[in-house]
mmCIF file with all atom_site columns, C-alpha atoms in Angstrom:
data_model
loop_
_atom_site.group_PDB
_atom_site.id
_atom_site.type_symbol
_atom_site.label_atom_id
_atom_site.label_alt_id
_atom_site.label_comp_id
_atom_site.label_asym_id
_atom_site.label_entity_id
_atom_site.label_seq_id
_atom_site.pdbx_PDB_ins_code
_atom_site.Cartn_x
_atom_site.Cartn_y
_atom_site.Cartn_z
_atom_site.occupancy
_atom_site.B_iso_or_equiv
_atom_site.pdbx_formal_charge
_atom_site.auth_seq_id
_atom_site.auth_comp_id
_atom_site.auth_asym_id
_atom_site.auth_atom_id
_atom_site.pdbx_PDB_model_num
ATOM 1  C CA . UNK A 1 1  ? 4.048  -9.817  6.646  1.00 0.00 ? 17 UNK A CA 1
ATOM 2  C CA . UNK A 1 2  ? 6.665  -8.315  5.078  1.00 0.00 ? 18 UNK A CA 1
ATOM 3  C CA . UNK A 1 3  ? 6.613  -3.963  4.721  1.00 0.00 ? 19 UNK A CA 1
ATOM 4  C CA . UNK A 1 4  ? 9.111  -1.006  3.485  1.00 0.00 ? 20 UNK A CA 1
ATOM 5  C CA . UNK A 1 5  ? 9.081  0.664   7.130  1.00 0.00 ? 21 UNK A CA 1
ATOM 6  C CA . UNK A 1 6  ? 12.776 0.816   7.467  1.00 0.00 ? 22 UNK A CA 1
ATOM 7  C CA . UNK A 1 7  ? 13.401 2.093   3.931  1.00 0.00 ? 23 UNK A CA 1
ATOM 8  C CA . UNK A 1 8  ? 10.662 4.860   4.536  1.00 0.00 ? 24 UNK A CA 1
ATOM 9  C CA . UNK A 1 9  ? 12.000 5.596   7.650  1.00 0.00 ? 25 UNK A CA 1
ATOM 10 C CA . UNK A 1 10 ? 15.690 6.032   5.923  1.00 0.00 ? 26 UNK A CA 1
ATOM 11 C CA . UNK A 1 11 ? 14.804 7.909   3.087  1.00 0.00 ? 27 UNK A CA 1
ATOM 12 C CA . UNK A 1 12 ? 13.117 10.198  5.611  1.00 0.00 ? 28 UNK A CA 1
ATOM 13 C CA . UNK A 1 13 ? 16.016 10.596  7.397  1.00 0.00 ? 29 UNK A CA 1
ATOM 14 C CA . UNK A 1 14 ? 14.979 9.584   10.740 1.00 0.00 ? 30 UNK A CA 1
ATOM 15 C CA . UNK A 1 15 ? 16.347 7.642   13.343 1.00 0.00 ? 31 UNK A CA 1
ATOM 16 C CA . UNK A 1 16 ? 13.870 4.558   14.791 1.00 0.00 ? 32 UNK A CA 1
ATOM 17 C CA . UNK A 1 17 ? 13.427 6.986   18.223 1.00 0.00 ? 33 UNK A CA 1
ATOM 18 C CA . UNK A 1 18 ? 12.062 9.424   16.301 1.00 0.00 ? 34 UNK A CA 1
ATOM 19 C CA . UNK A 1 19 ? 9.454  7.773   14.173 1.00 0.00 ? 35 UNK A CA 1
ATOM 20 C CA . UNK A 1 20 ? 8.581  6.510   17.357 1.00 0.00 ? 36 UNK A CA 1
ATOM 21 C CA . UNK A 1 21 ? 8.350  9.388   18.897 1.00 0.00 ? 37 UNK A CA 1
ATOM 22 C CA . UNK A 1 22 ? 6.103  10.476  15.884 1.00 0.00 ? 38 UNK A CA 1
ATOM 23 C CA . UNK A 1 23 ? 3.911  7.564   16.283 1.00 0.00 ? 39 UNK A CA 1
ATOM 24 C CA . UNK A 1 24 ? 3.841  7.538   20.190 1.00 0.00 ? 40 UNK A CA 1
ATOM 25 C CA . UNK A 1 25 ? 5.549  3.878   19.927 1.00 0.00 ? 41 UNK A CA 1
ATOM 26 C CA . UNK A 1 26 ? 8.635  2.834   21.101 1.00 0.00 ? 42 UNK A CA 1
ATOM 27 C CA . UNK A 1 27 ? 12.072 2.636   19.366 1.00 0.00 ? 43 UNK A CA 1
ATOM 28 C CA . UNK A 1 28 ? 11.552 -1.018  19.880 1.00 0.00 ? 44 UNK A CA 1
ATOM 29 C CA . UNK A 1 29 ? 8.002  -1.249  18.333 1.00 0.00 ? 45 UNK A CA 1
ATOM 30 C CA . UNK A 1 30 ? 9.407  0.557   15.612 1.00 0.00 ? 46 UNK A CA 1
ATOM 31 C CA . UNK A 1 31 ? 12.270 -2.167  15.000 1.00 0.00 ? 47 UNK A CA 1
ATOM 32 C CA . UNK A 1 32 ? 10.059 -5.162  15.569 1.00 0.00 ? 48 UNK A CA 1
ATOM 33 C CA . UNK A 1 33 ? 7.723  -3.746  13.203 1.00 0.00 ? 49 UNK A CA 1
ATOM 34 C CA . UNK A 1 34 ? 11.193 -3.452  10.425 1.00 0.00 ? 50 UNK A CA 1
ATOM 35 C CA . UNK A 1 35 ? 12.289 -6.826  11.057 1.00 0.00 ? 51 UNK A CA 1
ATOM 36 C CA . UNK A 1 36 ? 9.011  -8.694  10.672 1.00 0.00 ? 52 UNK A CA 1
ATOM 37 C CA . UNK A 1 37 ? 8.882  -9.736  13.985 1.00 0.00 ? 53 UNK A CA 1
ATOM 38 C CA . UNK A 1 38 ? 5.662  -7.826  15.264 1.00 0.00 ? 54 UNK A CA 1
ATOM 39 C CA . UNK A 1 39 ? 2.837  -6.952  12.713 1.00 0.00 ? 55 UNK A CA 1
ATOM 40 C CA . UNK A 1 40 ? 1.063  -3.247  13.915 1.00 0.00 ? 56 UNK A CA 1
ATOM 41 C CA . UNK A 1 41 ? -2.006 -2.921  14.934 1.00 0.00 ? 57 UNK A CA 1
ATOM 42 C CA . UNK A 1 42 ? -4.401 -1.734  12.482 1.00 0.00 ? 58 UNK A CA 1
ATOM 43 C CA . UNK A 1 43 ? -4.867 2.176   13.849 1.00 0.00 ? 59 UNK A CA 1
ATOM 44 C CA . UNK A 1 44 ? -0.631 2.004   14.270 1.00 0.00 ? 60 UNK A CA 1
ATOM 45 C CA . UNK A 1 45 ? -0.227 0.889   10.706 1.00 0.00 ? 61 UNK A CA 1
ATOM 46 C CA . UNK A 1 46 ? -3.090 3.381   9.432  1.00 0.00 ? 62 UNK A CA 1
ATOM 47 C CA . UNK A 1 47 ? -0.827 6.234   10.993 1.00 0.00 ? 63 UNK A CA 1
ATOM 48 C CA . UNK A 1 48 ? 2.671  4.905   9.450  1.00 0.00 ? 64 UNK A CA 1
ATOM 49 C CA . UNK A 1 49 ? 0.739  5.253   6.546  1.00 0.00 ? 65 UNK A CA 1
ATOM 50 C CA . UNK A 1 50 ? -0.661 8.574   7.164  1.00 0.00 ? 66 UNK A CA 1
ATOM 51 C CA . UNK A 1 51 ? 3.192  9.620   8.217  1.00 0.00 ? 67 UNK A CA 1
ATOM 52 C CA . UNK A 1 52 ? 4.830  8.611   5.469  1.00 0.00 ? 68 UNK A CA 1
ATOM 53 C CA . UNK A 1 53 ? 1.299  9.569   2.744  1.00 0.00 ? 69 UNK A CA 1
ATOM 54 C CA . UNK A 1 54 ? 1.765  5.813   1.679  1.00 0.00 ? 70 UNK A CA 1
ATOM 55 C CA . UNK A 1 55 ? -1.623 3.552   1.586  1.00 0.00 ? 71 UNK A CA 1
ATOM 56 C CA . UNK A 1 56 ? -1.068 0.314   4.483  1.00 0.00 ? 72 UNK A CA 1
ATOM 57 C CA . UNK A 1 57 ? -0.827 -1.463  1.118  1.00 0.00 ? 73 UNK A CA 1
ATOM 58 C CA . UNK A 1 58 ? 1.738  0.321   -0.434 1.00 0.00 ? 74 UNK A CA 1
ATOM 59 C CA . UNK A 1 59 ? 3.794  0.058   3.071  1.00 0.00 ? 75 UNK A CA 1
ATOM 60 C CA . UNK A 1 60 ? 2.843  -3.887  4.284  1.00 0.00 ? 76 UNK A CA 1
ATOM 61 C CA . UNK A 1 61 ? 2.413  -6.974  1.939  1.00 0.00 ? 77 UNK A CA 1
ATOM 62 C CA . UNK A 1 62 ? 0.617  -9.880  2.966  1.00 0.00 ? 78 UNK A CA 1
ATOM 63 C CA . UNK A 1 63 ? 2.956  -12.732 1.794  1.00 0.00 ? 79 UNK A CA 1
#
């Protein structure tokens, strides 16, 4: 599943540590999530949503 965390993230001017920090999830979480390689849970990708006032649609795209 592809999504538009990292360019979110950017334009928000935050570092991965802190969105994780905002999201209680690890810098790590946070760059699997960027890269594709881990999709979020479905309360984790309702609050990047919430974060960034995005819908999970506008944010991840089912491929």
């Amino acid at each position: 599943m592809r999504n538009d965390l990292r360019e979110l993230r950017l334009a928000a001017g935050l570092s991965q540590r802190e969105l994780g920090q905002v999201l209680n999830v690890s810098r790590q979480t946070v760059n699997s999530i960027e890269t594709g390689r881990y999709d979020p849970s479905l309360p984790l990708a309702i609050a990047i949503a919430r974060h960034f006032q995005r819908t999970v649609e506008e944010i991840f795209h089912v491929d």
